[in-house]
mmCIF file of C-alpha atoms in Angstrom:
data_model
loop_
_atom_site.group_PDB
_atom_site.id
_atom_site.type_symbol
_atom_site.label_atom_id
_atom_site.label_comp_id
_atom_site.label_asym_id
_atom_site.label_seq_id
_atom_site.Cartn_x
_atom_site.Cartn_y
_atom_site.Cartn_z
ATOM 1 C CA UNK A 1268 74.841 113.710 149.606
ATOM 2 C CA UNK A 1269 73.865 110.315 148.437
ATOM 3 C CA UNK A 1270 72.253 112.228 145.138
ATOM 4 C CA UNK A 1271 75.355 112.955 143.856
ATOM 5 C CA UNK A 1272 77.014 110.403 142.337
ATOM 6 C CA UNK A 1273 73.455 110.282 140.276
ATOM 7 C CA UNK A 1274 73.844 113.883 139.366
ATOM 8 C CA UNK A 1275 77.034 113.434 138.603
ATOM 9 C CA UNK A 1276 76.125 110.682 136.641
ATOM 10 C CA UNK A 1277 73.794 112.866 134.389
ATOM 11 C CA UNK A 1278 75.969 115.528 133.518
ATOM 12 C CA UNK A 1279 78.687 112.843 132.942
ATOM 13 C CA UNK A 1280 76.395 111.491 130.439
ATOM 14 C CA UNK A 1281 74.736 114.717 129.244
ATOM 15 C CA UNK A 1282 78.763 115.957 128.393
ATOM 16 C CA UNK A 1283 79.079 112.639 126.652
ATOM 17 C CA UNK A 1284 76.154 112.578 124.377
ATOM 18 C CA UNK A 1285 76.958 116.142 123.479
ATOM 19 C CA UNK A 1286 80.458 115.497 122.700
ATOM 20 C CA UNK A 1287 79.369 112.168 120.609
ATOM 21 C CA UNK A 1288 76.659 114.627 118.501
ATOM 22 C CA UNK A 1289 79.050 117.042 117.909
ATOM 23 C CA UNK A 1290 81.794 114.152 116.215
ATOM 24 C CA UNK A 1291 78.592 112.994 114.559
ATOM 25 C CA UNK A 1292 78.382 116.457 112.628
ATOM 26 C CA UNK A 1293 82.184 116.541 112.099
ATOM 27 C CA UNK A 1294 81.834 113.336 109.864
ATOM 28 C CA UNK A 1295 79.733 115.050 107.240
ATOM 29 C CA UNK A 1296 79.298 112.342 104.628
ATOM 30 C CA UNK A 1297 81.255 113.560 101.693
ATOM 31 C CA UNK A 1298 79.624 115.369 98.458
ATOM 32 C CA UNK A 1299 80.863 115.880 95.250
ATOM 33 C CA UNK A 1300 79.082 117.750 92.346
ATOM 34 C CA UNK A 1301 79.334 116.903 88.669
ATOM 35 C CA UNK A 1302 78.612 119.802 86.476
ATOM 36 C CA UNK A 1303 78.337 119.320 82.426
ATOM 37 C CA UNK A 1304 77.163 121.625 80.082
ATOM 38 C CA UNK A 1305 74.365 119.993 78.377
ATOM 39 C CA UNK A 1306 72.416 117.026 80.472
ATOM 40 C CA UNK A 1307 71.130 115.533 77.082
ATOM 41 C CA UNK A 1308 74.310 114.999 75.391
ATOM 42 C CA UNK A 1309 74.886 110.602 75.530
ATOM 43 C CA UNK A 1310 78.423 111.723 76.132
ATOM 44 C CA UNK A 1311 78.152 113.248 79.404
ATOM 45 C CA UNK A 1312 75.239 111.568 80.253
ATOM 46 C CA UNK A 1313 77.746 108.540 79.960
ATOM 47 C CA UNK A 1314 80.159 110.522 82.419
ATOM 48 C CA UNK A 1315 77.487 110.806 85.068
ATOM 49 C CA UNK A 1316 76.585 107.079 84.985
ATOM 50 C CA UNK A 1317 80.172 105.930 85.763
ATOM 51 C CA UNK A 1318 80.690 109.190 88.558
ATOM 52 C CA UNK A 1319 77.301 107.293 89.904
ATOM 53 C CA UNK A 1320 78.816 104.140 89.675
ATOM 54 C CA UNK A 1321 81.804 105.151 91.856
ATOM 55 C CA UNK A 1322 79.610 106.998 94.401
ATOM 56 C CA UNK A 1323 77.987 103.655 95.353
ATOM 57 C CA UNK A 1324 81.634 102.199 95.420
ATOM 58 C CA UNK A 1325 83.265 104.339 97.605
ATOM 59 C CA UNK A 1326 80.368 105.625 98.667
ATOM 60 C CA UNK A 1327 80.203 109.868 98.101
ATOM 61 C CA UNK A 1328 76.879 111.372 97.784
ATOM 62 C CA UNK A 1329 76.854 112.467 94.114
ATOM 63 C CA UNK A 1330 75.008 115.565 92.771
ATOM 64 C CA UNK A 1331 74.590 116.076 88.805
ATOM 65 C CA UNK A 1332 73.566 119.448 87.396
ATOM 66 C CA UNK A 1333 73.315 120.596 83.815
ATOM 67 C CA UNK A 1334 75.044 123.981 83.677
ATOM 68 C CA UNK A 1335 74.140 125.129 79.657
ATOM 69 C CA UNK A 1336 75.440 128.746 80.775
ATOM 70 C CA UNK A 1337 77.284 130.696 82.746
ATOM 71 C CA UNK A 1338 74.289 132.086 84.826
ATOM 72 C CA UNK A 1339 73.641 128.329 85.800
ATOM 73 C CA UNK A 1340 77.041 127.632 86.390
ATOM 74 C CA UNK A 1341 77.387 129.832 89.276
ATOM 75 C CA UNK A 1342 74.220 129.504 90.517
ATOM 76 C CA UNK A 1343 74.988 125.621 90.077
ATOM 77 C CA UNK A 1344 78.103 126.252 92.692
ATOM 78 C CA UNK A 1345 76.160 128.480 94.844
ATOM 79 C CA UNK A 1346 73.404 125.966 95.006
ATOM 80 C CA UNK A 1347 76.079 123.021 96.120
ATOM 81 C CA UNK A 1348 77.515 124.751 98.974
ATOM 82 C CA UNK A 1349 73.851 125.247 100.365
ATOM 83 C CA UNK A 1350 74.433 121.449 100.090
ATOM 84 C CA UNK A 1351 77.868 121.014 102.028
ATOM 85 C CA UNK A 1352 79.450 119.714 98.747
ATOM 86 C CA UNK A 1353 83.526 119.844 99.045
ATOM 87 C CA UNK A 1354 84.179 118.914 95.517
ATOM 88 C CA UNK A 1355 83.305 120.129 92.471
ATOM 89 C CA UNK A 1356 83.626 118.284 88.805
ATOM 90 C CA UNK A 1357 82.936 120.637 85.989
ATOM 91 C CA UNK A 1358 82.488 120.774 82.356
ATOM 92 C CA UNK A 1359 81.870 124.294 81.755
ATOM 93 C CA UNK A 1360 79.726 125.541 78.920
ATOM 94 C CA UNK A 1361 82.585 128.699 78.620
ATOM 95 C CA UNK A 1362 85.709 127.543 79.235
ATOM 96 C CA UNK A 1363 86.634 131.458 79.723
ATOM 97 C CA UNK A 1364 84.504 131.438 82.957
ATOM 98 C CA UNK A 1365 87.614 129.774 84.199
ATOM 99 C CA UNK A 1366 88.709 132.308 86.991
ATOM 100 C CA UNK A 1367 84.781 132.903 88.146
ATOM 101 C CA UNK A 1368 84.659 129.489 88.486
ATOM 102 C CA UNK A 1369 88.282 129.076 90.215
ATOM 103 C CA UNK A 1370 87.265 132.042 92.662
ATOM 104 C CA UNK A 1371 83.865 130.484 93.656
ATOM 105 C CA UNK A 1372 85.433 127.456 94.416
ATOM 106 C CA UNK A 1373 88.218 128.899 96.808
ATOM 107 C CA UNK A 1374 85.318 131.028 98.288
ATOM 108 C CA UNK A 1375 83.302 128.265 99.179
ATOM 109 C CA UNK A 1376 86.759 126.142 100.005
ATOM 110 C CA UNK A 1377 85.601 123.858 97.365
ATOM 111 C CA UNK A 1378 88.352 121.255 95.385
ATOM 112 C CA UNK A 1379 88.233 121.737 91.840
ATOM 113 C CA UNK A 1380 88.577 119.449 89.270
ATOM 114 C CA UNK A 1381 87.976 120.139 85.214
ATOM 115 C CA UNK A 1382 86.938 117.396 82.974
ATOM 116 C CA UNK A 1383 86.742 117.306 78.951
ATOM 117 C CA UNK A 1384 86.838 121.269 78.307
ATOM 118 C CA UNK A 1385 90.037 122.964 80.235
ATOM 119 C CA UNK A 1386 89.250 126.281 81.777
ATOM 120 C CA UNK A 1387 91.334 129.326 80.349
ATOM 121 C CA UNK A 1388 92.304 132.926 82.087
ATOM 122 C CA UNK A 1389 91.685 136.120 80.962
ATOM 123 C CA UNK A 1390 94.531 135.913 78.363
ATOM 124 C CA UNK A 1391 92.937 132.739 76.771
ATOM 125 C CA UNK A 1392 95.444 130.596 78.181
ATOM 126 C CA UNK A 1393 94.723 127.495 80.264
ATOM 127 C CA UNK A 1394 94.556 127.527 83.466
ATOM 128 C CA UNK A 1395 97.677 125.251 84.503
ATOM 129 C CA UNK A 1396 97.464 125.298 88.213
ATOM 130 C CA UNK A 1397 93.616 123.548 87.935
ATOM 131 C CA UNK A 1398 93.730 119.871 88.024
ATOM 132 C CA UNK A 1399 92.416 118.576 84.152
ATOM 133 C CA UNK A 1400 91.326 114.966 83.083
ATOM 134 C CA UNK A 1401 90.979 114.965 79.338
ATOM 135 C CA UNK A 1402 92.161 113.648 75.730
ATOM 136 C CA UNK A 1403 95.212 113.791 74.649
ATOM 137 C CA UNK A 1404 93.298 116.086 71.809
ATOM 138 C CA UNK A 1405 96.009 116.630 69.300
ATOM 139 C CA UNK A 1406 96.633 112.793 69.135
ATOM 140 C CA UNK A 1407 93.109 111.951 68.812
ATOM 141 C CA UNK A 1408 92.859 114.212 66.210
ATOM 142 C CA UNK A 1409 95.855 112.399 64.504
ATOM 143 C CA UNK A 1410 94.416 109.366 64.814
ATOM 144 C CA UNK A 1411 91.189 110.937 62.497
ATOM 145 C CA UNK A 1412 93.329 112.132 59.834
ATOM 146 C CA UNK A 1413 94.998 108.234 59.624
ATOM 147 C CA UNK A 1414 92.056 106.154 59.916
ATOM 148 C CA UNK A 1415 90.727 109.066 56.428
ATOM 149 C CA UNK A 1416 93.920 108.223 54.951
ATOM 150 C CA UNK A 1417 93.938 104.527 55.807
ATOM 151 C CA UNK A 1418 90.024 104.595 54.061
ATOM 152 C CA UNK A 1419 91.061 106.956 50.919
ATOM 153 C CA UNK A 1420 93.672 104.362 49.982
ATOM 154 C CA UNK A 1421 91.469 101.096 50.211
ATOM 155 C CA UNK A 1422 88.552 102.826 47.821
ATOM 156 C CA UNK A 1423 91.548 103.706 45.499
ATOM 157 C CA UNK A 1424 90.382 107.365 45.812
ATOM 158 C CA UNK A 1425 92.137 110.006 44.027
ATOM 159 C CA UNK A 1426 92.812 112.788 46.687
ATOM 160 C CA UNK A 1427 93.070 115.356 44.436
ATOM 161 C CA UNK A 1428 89.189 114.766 43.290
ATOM 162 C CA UNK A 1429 88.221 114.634 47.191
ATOM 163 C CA UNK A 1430 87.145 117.467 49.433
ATOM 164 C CA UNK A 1431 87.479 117.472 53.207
ATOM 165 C CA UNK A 1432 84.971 119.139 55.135
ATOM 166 C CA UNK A 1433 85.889 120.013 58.926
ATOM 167 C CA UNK A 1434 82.699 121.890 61.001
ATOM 168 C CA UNK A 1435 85.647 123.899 63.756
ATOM 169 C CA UNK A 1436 85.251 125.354 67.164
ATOM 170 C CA UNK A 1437 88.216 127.005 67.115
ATOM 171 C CA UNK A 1438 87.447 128.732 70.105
ATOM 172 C CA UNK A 1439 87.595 125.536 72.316
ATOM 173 C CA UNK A 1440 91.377 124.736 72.580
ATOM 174 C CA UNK A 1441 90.306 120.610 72.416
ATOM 175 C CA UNK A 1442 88.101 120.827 69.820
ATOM 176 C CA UNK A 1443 90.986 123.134 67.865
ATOM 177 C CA UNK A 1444 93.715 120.355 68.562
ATOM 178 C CA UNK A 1445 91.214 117.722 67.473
ATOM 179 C CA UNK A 1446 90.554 119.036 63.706
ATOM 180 C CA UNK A 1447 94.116 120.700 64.072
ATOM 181 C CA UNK A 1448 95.558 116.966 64.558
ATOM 182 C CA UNK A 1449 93.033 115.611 61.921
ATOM 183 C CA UNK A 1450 94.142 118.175 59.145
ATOM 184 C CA UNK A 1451 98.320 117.930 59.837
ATOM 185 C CA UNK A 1452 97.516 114.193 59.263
ATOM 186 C CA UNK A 1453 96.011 114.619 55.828
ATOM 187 C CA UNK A 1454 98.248 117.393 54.702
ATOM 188 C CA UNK A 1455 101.407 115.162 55.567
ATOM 189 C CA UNK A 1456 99.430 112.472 53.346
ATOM 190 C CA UNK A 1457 99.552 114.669 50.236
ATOM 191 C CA UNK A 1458 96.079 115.638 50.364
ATOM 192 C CA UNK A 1459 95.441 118.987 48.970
ATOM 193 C CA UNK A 1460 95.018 121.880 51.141
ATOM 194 C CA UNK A 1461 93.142 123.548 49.000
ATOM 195 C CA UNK A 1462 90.241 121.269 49.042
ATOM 196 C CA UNK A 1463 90.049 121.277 52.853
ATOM 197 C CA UNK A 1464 87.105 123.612 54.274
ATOM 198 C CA UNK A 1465 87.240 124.503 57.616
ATOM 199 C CA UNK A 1466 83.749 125.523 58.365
ATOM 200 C CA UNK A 1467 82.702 127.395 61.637
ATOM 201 C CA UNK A 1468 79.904 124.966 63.674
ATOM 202 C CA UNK A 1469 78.410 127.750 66.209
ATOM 203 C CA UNK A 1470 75.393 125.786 67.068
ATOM 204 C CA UNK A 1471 76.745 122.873 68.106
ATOM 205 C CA UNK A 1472 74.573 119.834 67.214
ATOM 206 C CA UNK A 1473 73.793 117.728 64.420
ATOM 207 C CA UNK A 1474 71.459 120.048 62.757
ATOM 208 C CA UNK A 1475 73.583 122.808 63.743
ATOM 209 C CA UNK A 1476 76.400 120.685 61.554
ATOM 210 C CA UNK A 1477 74.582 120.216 58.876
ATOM 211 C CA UNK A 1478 73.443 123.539 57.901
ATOM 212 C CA UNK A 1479 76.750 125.045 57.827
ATOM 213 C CA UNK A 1480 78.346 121.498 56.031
ATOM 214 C CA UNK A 1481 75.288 121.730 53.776
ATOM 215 C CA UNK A 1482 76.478 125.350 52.746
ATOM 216 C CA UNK A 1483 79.553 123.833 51.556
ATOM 217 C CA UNK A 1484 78.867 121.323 49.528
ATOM 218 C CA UNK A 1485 76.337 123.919 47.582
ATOM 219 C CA UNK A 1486 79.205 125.765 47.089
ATOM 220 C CA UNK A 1487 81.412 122.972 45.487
ATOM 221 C CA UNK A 1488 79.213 120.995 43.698
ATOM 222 C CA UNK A 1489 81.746 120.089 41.356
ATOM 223 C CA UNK A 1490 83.576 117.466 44.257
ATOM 224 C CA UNK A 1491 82.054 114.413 44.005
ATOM 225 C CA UNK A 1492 83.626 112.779 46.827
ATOM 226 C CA UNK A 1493 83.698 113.945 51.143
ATOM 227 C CA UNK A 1494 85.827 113.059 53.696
ATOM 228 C CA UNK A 1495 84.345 114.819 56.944
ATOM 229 C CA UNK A 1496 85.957 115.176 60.798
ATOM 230 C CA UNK A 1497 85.399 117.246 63.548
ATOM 231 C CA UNK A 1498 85.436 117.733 67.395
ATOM 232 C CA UNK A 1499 83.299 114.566 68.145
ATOM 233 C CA UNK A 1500 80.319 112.467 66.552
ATOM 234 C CA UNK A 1501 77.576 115.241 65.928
ATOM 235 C CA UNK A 1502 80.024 117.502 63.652
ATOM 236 C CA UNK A 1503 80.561 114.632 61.496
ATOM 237 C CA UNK A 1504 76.988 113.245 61.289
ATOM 238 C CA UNK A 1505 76.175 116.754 60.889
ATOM 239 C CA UNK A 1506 77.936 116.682 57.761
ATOM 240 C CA UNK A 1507 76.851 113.098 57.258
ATOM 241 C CA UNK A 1508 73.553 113.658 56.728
ATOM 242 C CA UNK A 1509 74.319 117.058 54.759
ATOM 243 C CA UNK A 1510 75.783 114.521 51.947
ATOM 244 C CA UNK A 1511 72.337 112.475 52.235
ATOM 245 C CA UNK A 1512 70.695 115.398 51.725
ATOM 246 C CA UNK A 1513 72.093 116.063 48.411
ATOM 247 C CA UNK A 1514 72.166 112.891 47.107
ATOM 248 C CA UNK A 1515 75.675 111.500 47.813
ATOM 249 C CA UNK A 1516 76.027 108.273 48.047
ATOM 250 C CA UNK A 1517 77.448 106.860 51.614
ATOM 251 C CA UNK A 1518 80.468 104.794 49.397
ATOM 252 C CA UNK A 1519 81.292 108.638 48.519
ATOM 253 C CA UNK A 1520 82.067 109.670 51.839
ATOM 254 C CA UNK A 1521 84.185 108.894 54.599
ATOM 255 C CA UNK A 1522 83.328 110.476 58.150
ATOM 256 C CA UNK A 1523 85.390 109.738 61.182
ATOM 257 C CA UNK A 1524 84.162 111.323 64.371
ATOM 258 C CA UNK A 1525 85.243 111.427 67.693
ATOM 259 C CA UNK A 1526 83.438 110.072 71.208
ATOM 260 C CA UNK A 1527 81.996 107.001 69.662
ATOM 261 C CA UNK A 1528 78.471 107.635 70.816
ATOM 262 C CA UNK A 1529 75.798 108.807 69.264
ATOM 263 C CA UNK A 1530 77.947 107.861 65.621
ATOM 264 C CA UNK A 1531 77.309 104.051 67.110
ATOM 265 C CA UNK A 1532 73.487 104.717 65.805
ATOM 266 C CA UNK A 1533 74.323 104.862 61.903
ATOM 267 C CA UNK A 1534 76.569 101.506 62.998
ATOM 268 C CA UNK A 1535 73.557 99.738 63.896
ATOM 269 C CA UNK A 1536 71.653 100.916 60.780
ATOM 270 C CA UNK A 1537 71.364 97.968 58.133
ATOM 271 C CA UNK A 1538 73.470 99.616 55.406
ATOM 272 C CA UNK A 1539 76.765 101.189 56.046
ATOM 273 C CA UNK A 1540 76.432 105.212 55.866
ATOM 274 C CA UNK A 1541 78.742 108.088 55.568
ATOM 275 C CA UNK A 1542 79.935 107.812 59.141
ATOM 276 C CA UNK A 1543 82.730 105.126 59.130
ATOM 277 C CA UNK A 1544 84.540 105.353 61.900
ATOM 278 C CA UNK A 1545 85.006 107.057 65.167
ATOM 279 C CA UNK A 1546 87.247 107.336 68.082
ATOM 280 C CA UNK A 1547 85.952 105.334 70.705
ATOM 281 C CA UNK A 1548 86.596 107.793 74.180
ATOM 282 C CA UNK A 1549 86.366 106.471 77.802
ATOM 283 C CA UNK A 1550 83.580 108.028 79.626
ATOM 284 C CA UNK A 1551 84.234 105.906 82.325
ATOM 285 C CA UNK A 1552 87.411 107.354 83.232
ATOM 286 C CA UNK A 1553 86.151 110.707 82.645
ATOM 287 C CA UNK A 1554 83.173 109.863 85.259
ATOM 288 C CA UNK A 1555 84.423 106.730 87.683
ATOM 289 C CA UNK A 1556 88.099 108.327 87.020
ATOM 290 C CA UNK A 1557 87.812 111.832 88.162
ATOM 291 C CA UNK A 1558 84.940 111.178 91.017
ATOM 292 C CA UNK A 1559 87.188 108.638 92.539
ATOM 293 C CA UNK A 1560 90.388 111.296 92.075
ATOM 294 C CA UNK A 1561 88.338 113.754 93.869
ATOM 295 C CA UNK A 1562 86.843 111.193 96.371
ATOM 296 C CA UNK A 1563 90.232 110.527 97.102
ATOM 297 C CA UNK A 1564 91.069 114.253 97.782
ATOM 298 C CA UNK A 1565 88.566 115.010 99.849
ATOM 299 C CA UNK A 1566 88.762 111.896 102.174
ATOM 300 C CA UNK A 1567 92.476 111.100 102.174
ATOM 301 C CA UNK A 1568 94.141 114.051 100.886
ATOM 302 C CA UNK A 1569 95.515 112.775 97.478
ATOM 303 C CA UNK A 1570 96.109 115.635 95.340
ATOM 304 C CA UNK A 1571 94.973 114.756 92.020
ATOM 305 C CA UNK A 1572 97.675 115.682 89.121
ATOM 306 C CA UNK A 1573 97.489 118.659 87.419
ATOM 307 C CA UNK A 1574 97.520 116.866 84.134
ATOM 308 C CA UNK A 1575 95.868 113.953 83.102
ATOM 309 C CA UNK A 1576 95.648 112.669 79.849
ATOM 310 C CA UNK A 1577 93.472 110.262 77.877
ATOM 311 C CA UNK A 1578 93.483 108.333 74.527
ATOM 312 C CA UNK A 1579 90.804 106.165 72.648
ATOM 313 C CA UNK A 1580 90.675 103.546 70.097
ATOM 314 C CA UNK A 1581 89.491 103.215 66.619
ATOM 315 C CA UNK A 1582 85.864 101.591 66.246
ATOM 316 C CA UNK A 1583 83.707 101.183 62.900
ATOM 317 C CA UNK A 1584 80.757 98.901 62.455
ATOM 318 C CA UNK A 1585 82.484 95.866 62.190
ATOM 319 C CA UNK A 1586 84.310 95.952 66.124
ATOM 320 C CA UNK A 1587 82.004 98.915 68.013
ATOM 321 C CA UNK A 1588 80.415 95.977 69.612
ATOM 322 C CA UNK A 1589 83.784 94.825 71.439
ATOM 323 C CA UNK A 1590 85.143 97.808 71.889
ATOM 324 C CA UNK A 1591 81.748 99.087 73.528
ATOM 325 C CA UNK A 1592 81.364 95.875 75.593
ATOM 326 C CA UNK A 1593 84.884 96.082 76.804
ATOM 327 C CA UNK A 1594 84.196 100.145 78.322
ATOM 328 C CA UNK A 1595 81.333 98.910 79.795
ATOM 329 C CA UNK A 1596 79.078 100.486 77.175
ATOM 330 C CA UNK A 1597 77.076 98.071 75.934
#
């Protein structure tokens, strides 16, 4: 009789320790995944720094994949559930993988979150019910077509002797309201829509951009004068260095891009170039911001808004440094 207050003791305890373990693997420290579609890109690469920068803040385990296709996109998701992730931040290479990607996530009871590119259905529509960070596209685009305007003006320019050469992914509803925004601009500014050319940039890098920009500018050789935009930096330096290439001078062209990163290389060049200007976007809240919406999702149940919008600033060589510094890019 006297053993059993000991016993009772042990199976008091051994209850207790089990109970304890089993709240221990309730807690699962929370994971989020970051998907882009090219890890090489400065401009996503930017994205992941900040989404690192908020995991050691609020303190998420992070997980960044580069997803260039849709075969690594869902292998990408399938691979993150094997790692208890509960969130998932995407980019996707096709934004028409949009309802693959939406059913994965509800299989896997994942929360969703699209950054930059906004997933579309089957009838090439976007998918409204998805929560979205990105530019307010059509604006930024606006503010292109201005700061070409703004540039024609001050080199006294005769519009009518200047070509405009746009590399389009008009299958990418951003990238469309980008050079959409850009061109509505120009056109309200009297510049002649005849000597805009809207070229399709399929491979979509610098070289990529300057093959198809080079095409065009074979094909006009009688325009002395360029004025280039595009969906971000690497259209227009495509085109950029297209003009180099054939001997135009940089005080002959004007190219505004979009992103502000890799155009701030030809800003740190000795000489001014073709590329003279960009809109300076906020990776950070397209990484800290949408990590610490999702964070906030998973761990306190704060829906994110199904909308969120973003806008940039103009930057050329003679401010990229403070507008950099300020963004926490330099």
């Amino acid at each position: 009789m006297k053993l059993l207050p000991f016993v009772a003791l042990c199976i008091f305890g051994i209850l207790g320790c089990s109970g304890t373990n089993q709240g221990k693997q309730e807690a699962l420290p929370i994971k989020i995944g970051f998907l882009v579609k090219s890890g090489t890109e400065v401009w996503f690469r930017q994205e992941w720094k900040f989404a690192e920068e908020a995991s050691k803040t609020l303190g998420f385990d992070l997980v960044e994949l580069a997803t260039p296709d849709a075969g690594t996109v869902m292998s990408a998701i399938d691979n993150l559930h094997t790692q208890g992730a509960q969130g998932l931040i995407i980019c996707s290479p096709d934004v028409k993988l949009g309802p693959a990607i939406v059913e994965k996530a509800k299989q896997f009871n994942m929360k969703l979150l699209t950054v930059d590119d906004r997933l579309v259905g089957p009838d090439g529509q976007p998918l409204k019910d998805v929560a979205y960070l990105g530019i307010s596209a059509e604006n930024i685009g606006k503010m292109v077509g201005q700061a070409i305007v703004d540039e024609i003006k001050q080199r006294g320019w005769n519009m009518n002797e200047v070509g405009a050469l746009a590399t389009t992914v008009d299958e990418l509803e951003t990238a469309r309201q980008r050079t959409d925004g850009a061109k509505s601009v120009l056109l309200a500014n009297g510049f002649p829509e005849k000597n805009i050319f809207e070229t399709p940039w399929k491979n979509r890098d610098i070289k990529g951009a300057l093959d198809v920009a080079a095409v065009t500018l074979t094909q006009h050789p009688e325009i002395k004068k360029w004025v280039a935009y595009s969906m971000n930096d690497d259209g227009v330096l495509g085109t950029v260095r297209a003009c180099e290439g054939r001997g135009i001078p940089a005080s002959d062209v004007i190219g505004v891009g979009i992103n502000g990163t890799s155009g701030v290389d030809d800003f740190r060049k000795s000489g001014p170039t073709g590329f003279f200007a960009s809109v300076l976007l906020s990776p950070r809240r397209h990484g800290y911001g949408t990590a610490e919406m999702m964070f906030n999702w998973i761990k306190n149940g704060v829906v994110p808004p199904l909308e969120t919008f973003t806008d940039g600033i103009l930057i050329t060589r003679e401010n990229y440094k403070e507008q950099m510094h300020k963004e926490g890019l330099l």
